[in-house]
Short mmCIF file of C-alpha atoms in Angstrom, two decimals:
data_model
loop_
_atom_site.label_atom_id
_atom_site.label_comp_id
_atom_site.label_asym_id
_atom_site.label_seq_id
_atom_site.Cartn_x
_atom_site.Cartn_y
_atom_site.Cartn_z
CA MET A 1 -37.31 110.07 -185.56
CA ILE A 2 -35.01 108.23 -182.71
CA LYS A 3 -33.79 104.70 -183.25
CA ALA A 4 -34.07 102.24 -180.83
CA ARG A 5 -32.19 98.43 -180.44
CA VAL A 6 -34.36 96.57 -177.42
CA THR A 7 -32.68 93.19 -176.80
CA VAL A 8 -34.34 90.59 -174.79
CA THR A 9 -32.92 87.40 -173.16
CA LEU A 10 -33.19 84.66 -170.61
CA LYS A 11 -33.15 85.22 -167.17
CA ASN A 12 -30.47 83.49 -165.23
CA GLY A 13 -31.38 79.65 -163.97
CA VAL A 14 -34.45 79.66 -166.50
CA LEU A 15 -33.55 76.19 -168.76
CA ASP A 16 -33.22 77.54 -171.96
CA PRO A 17 -33.39 73.89 -173.94
CA GLN A 18 -32.77 76.06 -178.18
CA GLY A 19 -29.41 77.65 -176.74
CA LYS A 20 -28.46 73.77 -175.51
CA ALA A 21 -28.95 72.98 -178.69
CA ILE A 22 -27.38 75.48 -180.28
CA GLU A 23 -24.69 74.76 -178.10
CA GLY A 24 -24.33 71.24 -179.41
CA ALA A 25 -24.31 72.23 -183.04
CA LEU A 26 -21.82 74.31 -182.89
CA GLY A 27 -19.82 71.49 -180.99
CA SER A 28 -20.62 68.97 -183.53
CA LEU A 29 -19.69 71.56 -185.88
CA GLY A 30 -15.93 71.27 -184.45
CA PHE A 31 -16.11 74.45 -182.34
CA ASP A 32 -14.31 73.44 -179.43
CA GLY A 33 -14.59 75.37 -176.34
CA VAL A 34 -17.54 76.96 -176.54
CA GLY A 35 -19.52 77.65 -173.28
CA GLN A 36 -23.27 78.09 -172.83
CA VAL A 37 -24.91 79.53 -174.82
CA ARG A 38 -27.98 81.68 -174.49
CA GLN A 39 -30.41 82.57 -177.40
CA GLY A 40 -32.52 85.87 -177.15
CA LYS A 41 -34.31 87.55 -179.37
CA VAL A 42 -33.13 91.26 -180.67
CA PHE A 43 -35.66 94.16 -181.69
CA ASP A 44 -34.94 97.17 -183.86
CA LEU A 45 -37.73 100.17 -183.44
CA GLU A 46 -38.31 103.58 -184.72
CA LEU A 47 -40.02 105.78 -182.70
CA ALA A 48 -41.46 109.62 -183.96
CA THR A 49 -39.93 111.53 -181.57
CA ALA A 50 -36.84 113.12 -180.90
CA ASP A 51 -37.23 113.23 -176.85
CA ARG A 52 -34.80 111.39 -176.03
CA VAL A 53 -36.48 110.14 -171.95
CA LYS A 54 -39.58 109.97 -173.66
CA ALA A 55 -38.30 107.50 -176.22
CA GLU A 56 -36.79 105.29 -173.63
CA ALA A 57 -39.72 105.62 -170.96
CA ASP A 58 -41.83 104.31 -174.30
CA LEU A 59 -39.32 101.27 -174.76
CA LYS A 60 -39.43 99.70 -170.72
CA ALA A 61 -43.37 100.33 -171.26
CA MET A 62 -43.11 98.54 -174.04
CA CYS A 63 -41.11 95.56 -173.20
CA ASP A 64 -42.59 95.45 -169.37
CA LYS A 65 -45.93 95.17 -171.48
CA LEU A 66 -45.59 92.97 -174.58
CA LEU A 67 -41.91 92.89 -176.00
CA ALA A 68 -40.40 90.65 -172.67
CA ASN A 69 -42.13 88.35 -170.82
CA THR A 70 -40.64 89.65 -167.22
CA VAL A 71 -41.72 86.20 -165.58
CA ILE A 72 -38.36 84.81 -167.41
CA GLU A 73 -36.54 87.52 -169.85
CA ASN A 74 -35.02 90.01 -168.97
CA TYR A 75 -34.86 93.23 -171.49
CA THR A 76 -32.06 95.73 -172.35
CA ILE A 77 -32.94 99.11 -173.98
CA ALA A 78 -30.41 101.26 -176.35
CA LEU A 79 -30.37 103.88 -178.18
CA ALA A 80 -29.09 104.58 -181.37
CA MET B 1 -74.71 76.03 -168.10
CA LYS B 2 -73.49 78.64 -169.82
CA SER B 3 -70.72 78.85 -171.30
CA ALA B 4 -68.54 81.08 -173.82
CA VAL B 5 -66.08 80.16 -176.10
CA VAL B 6 -63.52 82.80 -176.92
CA GLN B 7 -61.90 82.39 -180.58
CA LEU B 8 -59.04 84.59 -181.68
CA PRO B 9 -57.39 84.24 -185.26
CA GLY B 10 -55.19 80.71 -185.62
CA LEU B 11 -57.13 79.03 -182.61
CA ASN B 12 -58.01 75.95 -184.38
CA ARG B 13 -59.38 73.68 -180.88
CA ASP B 14 -63.15 75.35 -180.74
CA ARG B 15 -65.46 73.87 -182.32
CA ASP B 16 -63.73 70.84 -180.52
CA MET B 17 -63.93 72.90 -177.46
CA ILE B 18 -67.70 73.76 -178.40
CA ALA B 19 -68.96 70.04 -178.86
CA ALA B 20 -67.82 68.39 -175.77
CA LEU B 21 -69.48 71.87 -174.29
CA THR B 22 -72.36 71.28 -175.46
CA LYS B 23 -72.97 67.15 -174.80
CA ILE B 24 -71.53 67.49 -171.52
CA SER B 25 -73.74 70.56 -170.04
CA GLY B 26 -76.72 70.61 -173.07
CA GLN B 27 -76.21 73.79 -173.46
CA ALA B 28 -73.71 75.04 -176.99
CA PRO B 29 -71.28 77.51 -175.80
CA VAL B 30 -71.72 81.36 -176.83
CA THR B 31 -69.07 82.29 -179.19
CA VAL B 32 -66.99 85.35 -178.53
CA TRP B 33 -64.80 87.01 -181.00
CA GLN B 34 -60.93 88.72 -179.67
CA THR B 35 -62.56 92.39 -180.02
CA GLU B 36 -65.75 91.62 -177.74
CA THR B 37 -65.10 94.30 -174.33
CA GLU B 38 -68.43 93.03 -172.78
CA LEU B 39 -68.88 89.01 -171.98
CA PRO B 40 -72.32 87.84 -171.94
CA ASP B 41 -73.71 86.32 -168.66
CA VAL B 42 -71.84 83.18 -168.43
CA ASP B 43 -71.07 80.60 -165.84
CA LEU B 44 -67.57 79.60 -167.60
CA ILE B 45 -65.28 80.83 -169.68
CA VAL B 46 -63.06 78.95 -172.04
CA ILE B 47 -59.78 80.07 -173.75
CA PRO B 48 -59.62 76.70 -176.44
CA GLY B 49 -56.18 75.97 -178.47
CA GLY B 50 -54.70 76.46 -181.03
CA PHE B 51 -51.64 78.93 -182.75
CA SER B 52 -53.12 82.10 -181.68
CA TYR B 53 -50.92 85.48 -184.06
CA GLY B 54 -49.22 82.20 -185.22
CA ASP B 55 -47.61 82.03 -181.94
CA TYR B 56 -44.84 84.95 -182.40
CA LEU B 57 -43.17 86.40 -179.87
CA ARG B 58 -43.88 84.55 -177.37
CA CYS B 59 -46.81 82.09 -177.50
CA GLY B 60 -50.36 83.32 -176.10
CA ALA B 61 -48.55 86.96 -176.15
CA ILE B 62 -50.43 88.88 -178.39
CA ALA B 63 -53.96 86.88 -177.90
CA ALA B 64 -53.65 88.45 -173.94
CA ARG B 65 -53.28 91.86 -175.34
CA MET B 66 -56.49 91.86 -177.32
CA PRO B 67 -59.14 93.61 -175.70
CA VAL B 68 -61.19 90.03 -175.19
CA MET B 69 -58.39 89.25 -172.09
CA GLN B 70 -59.94 92.84 -170.13
CA ALA B 71 -63.24 92.06 -170.22
CA ILE B 72 -62.11 88.68 -169.14
CA LYS B 73 -59.98 89.41 -166.89
CA ALA B 74 -62.82 91.09 -165.00
CA LYS B 75 -64.89 88.21 -165.15
CA ALA B 76 -62.69 86.71 -163.63
CA GLU B 77 -61.97 88.99 -160.73
CA ALA B 78 -66.13 88.82 -159.90
CA GLY B 79 -65.62 84.70 -159.82
CA VAL B 80 -66.69 83.42 -162.98
CA LYS B 81 -64.84 80.39 -163.54
CA VAL B 82 -61.96 80.66 -166.93
CA LEU B 83 -60.64 77.56 -167.89
CA GLY B 84 -57.20 77.93 -170.48
CA VAL B 85 -56.51 74.75 -172.46
CA CYS B 86 -53.18 74.04 -174.76
CA ASN B 87 -52.82 78.17 -176.19
CA GLY B 88 -55.40 79.34 -173.92
CA PHE B 89 -53.40 78.08 -170.39
CA GLN B 90 -50.29 80.26 -172.46
CA ILE B 91 -52.91 83.10 -173.43
CA LEU B 92 -53.78 83.06 -169.93
CA LEU B 93 -49.64 83.02 -168.42
CA GLU B 94 -49.30 85.57 -171.11
CA SER B 95 -52.04 87.59 -169.34
CA GLY B 96 -50.84 87.30 -165.96
CA LEU B 97 -54.02 85.72 -165.18
CA LEU B 98 -51.84 82.86 -163.96
CA PRO B 99 -48.53 82.72 -162.50
CA GLY B 100 -45.14 81.44 -164.57
CA ALA B 101 -44.78 81.01 -167.60
CA LEU B 102 -44.66 77.45 -170.79
CA MET B 103 -41.24 77.65 -172.16
CA ARG B 104 -40.17 75.51 -175.77
CA ASN B 105 -40.29 71.72 -174.66
CA ALA B 106 -37.25 70.17 -173.46
CA SER B 107 -37.24 67.91 -175.92
CA LEU B 108 -37.67 70.84 -178.30
CA LYS B 109 -39.84 68.48 -180.15
CA PHE B 110 -43.52 69.25 -180.86
CA VAL B 111 -45.31 66.82 -178.57
CA CYS B 112 -48.06 64.78 -179.84
CA ARG B 113 -49.22 61.68 -178.01
CA GLU B 114 -51.46 60.87 -175.19
CA VAL B 115 -50.44 61.47 -171.65
CA LYS B 116 -51.15 59.91 -168.22
CA LEU B 117 -51.86 62.37 -165.50
CA GLU B 118 -52.28 63.01 -162.25
CA VAL B 119 -54.61 64.69 -159.97
CA ALA B 120 -53.34 66.66 -157.82
CA ASN B 121 -56.05 68.57 -156.17
CA ALA B 122 -59.35 66.68 -156.37
CA GLU B 123 -61.08 69.71 -154.13
CA THR B 124 -61.30 71.93 -157.29
CA ASP B 125 -64.39 73.52 -158.89
CA PHE B 126 -62.56 71.92 -161.82
CA THR B 127 -62.21 68.39 -160.27
CA ARG B 128 -64.60 67.34 -158.33
CA ALA B 129 -65.60 65.21 -160.47
CA TYR B 130 -61.90 62.56 -159.79
CA GLU B 131 -60.09 61.66 -156.74
CA LYS B 132 -57.10 63.41 -155.16
CA GLY B 133 -54.30 60.90 -156.86
CA GLN B 134 -56.11 59.33 -159.27
CA ILE B 135 -54.72 59.05 -162.79
CA ILE B 136 -56.13 60.09 -165.82
CA ARG B 137 -55.73 59.37 -169.89
CA CYS B 138 -55.34 62.63 -171.79
CA PRO B 139 -54.07 63.75 -175.11
CA VAL B 140 -51.11 66.84 -175.97
CA ALA B 141 -50.54 67.89 -178.29
CA HIS B 142 -48.08 71.16 -177.94
CA HIS B 143 -44.47 72.52 -178.50
CA ASP B 144 -44.20 75.39 -175.63
CA GLY B 145 -46.03 73.07 -172.83
CA ASN B 146 -42.37 73.22 -171.10
CA TYR B 147 -43.63 75.08 -167.26
CA PHE B 148 -41.06 77.58 -165.60
CA ALA B 149 -42.20 79.19 -162.61
CA ASP B 150 -39.20 80.92 -159.58
CA ALA B 151 -38.67 79.13 -156.83
CA GLU B 152 -40.57 81.61 -154.77
CA THR B 153 -43.92 81.14 -157.14
CA LEU B 154 -43.20 77.48 -157.34
CA ALA B 155 -43.52 77.17 -153.28
CA ALA B 156 -46.45 79.23 -153.59
CA ILE B 157 -48.27 77.40 -155.51
CA GLU B 158 -47.19 73.67 -154.38
CA GLY B 159 -48.36 74.57 -151.17
CA ASN B 160 -51.35 76.19 -152.13
CA GLY B 161 -52.79 73.73 -153.95
CA GLN B 162 -52.66 75.48 -157.34
CA VAL B 163 -50.63 72.61 -158.76
CA VAL B 164 -54.30 70.43 -160.24
CA PHE B 165 -53.16 68.04 -162.76
CA ARG B 166 -49.63 66.84 -162.60
CA TYR B 167 -47.82 64.60 -165.83
CA ALA B 168 -47.82 60.52 -163.93
CA GLN B 169 -44.27 60.06 -163.19
CA GLY B 170 -42.69 59.05 -165.99
CA THR B 171 -44.87 61.08 -168.98
CA ASN B 172 -43.97 63.97 -168.51
CA PRO B 173 -43.85 64.78 -172.28
CA ASN B 174 -41.70 68.19 -172.06
CA GLY B 175 -39.28 68.91 -169.18
CA SER B 176 -42.30 70.83 -167.32
CA ILE B 177 -41.06 71.69 -163.38
CA ASN B 178 -42.23 69.48 -160.89
CA ASP B 179 -44.21 67.59 -163.36
CA ILE B 180 -46.71 70.68 -164.25
CA ALA B 181 -49.33 69.37 -166.19
CA GLY B 182 -52.09 72.42 -164.94
CA VAL B 183 -52.13 74.89 -162.38
CA MET B 184 -54.71 77.37 -160.87
CA ASN B 185 -55.24 81.20 -159.73
CA ALA B 186 -54.76 81.67 -155.54
CA ARG B 187 -58.53 81.64 -155.98
CA GLY B 188 -58.97 78.33 -157.93
CA ASN B 189 -61.68 80.37 -160.46
CA VAL B 190 -59.31 80.08 -163.24
CA LEU B 191 -57.47 77.07 -164.44
CA GLY B 192 -54.77 76.43 -167.21
CA LEU B 193 -53.31 72.82 -168.45
CA MET B 194 -51.65 71.14 -171.14
CA PRO B 195 -53.49 68.71 -171.64
CA HIS B 196 -57.04 68.11 -174.07
CA PRO B 197 -59.67 66.82 -171.84
CA GLU B 198 -61.93 67.85 -174.57
CA ASN B 199 -60.60 65.64 -177.00
CA LEU B 200 -61.43 62.60 -174.76
CA ILE B 201 -65.14 62.49 -173.48
CA GLU B 202 -67.01 59.82 -175.11
CA ALA B 203 -66.66 56.36 -176.42
CA ALA B 204 -65.26 57.85 -180.15
CA HIS B 205 -62.74 59.27 -178.42
CA GLY B 206 -61.75 55.62 -177.01
CA GLY B 207 -62.21 56.98 -173.42
CA SER B 208 -63.56 59.75 -171.58
CA ASP B 209 -61.30 60.42 -168.97
CA GLY B 210 -61.87 64.00 -169.83
CA ARG B 211 -65.41 64.57 -169.44
CA GLY B 212 -64.97 64.79 -165.54
CA LEU B 213 -63.77 67.97 -166.07
CA PHE B 214 -66.42 69.76 -167.12
CA ALA B 215 -68.60 67.22 -165.51
CA SER B 216 -66.91 68.87 -162.44
CA VAL B 217 -67.64 72.34 -163.93
CA LEU B 218 -71.19 71.67 -164.31
CA ASP B 219 -71.75 70.07 -160.79
CA VAL B 220 -70.34 73.13 -159.09
CA ILE B 221 -73.64 74.82 -161.01
CA ALA B 222 -76.06 73.41 -160.30
CA ALA B 223 -75.64 72.67 -156.69
#
């Protein structure tokens, strides 16, 4: 079995209203000097294979087909 | 006019849409469940609003991968008219039938109220009953209606007249780029919009400004 982590983030230039709100909340908690905050999603997956090449290819397809909306989001894949 | 209304778990505006289509076309639409792979022979397919799959992952993301969407894509390619309202619009975007994406409202708040819409293109099969620049009333109810497209896509849809509805000046409820409220595909047979025209079709609703959208399609079908 291979464990993998997929991280999905908004592309540069895409407005992130939630990130902005979090940025404001951190400021109001007294955390000075916090620059831009961008929020995203993390997916931890378990794949029933030992083939790392196949796992990576499958994860890429999963990201393109469902986990990320590539109109607005980028993704990175990390195998454990 | 023969129409179909798609049903998915979590959609809740299907009954409103069925009522509007029945009242305006005089014919009740057939309902199509998400697992269907063949669609009946209809003139118009409607994906109504709601919260399909609880808006999990992204609004419309999971619904867009259901079997019925492959059948809808095939129908759209064959020229059948497809309309998506609210969550239906989100589903059409997620399925790639329309360009762009919808983000969380800039205010981060769920917005449920009436807005004014400008008919940006009155030469479509969905808007011919209106006039270009006409301002109509329409209710909105959504949390993720903030339309976004990259600069290249935006230039293309603006240039092709694919922006069909805009929030009239000063009424943009969600931060949508260029005040975009509804867009269609390049061919002009698939339209998606955030506002709910089906909820303003008769005196009991307090107005009938939304009726023109359905009347336009009816008119095209009858021609």
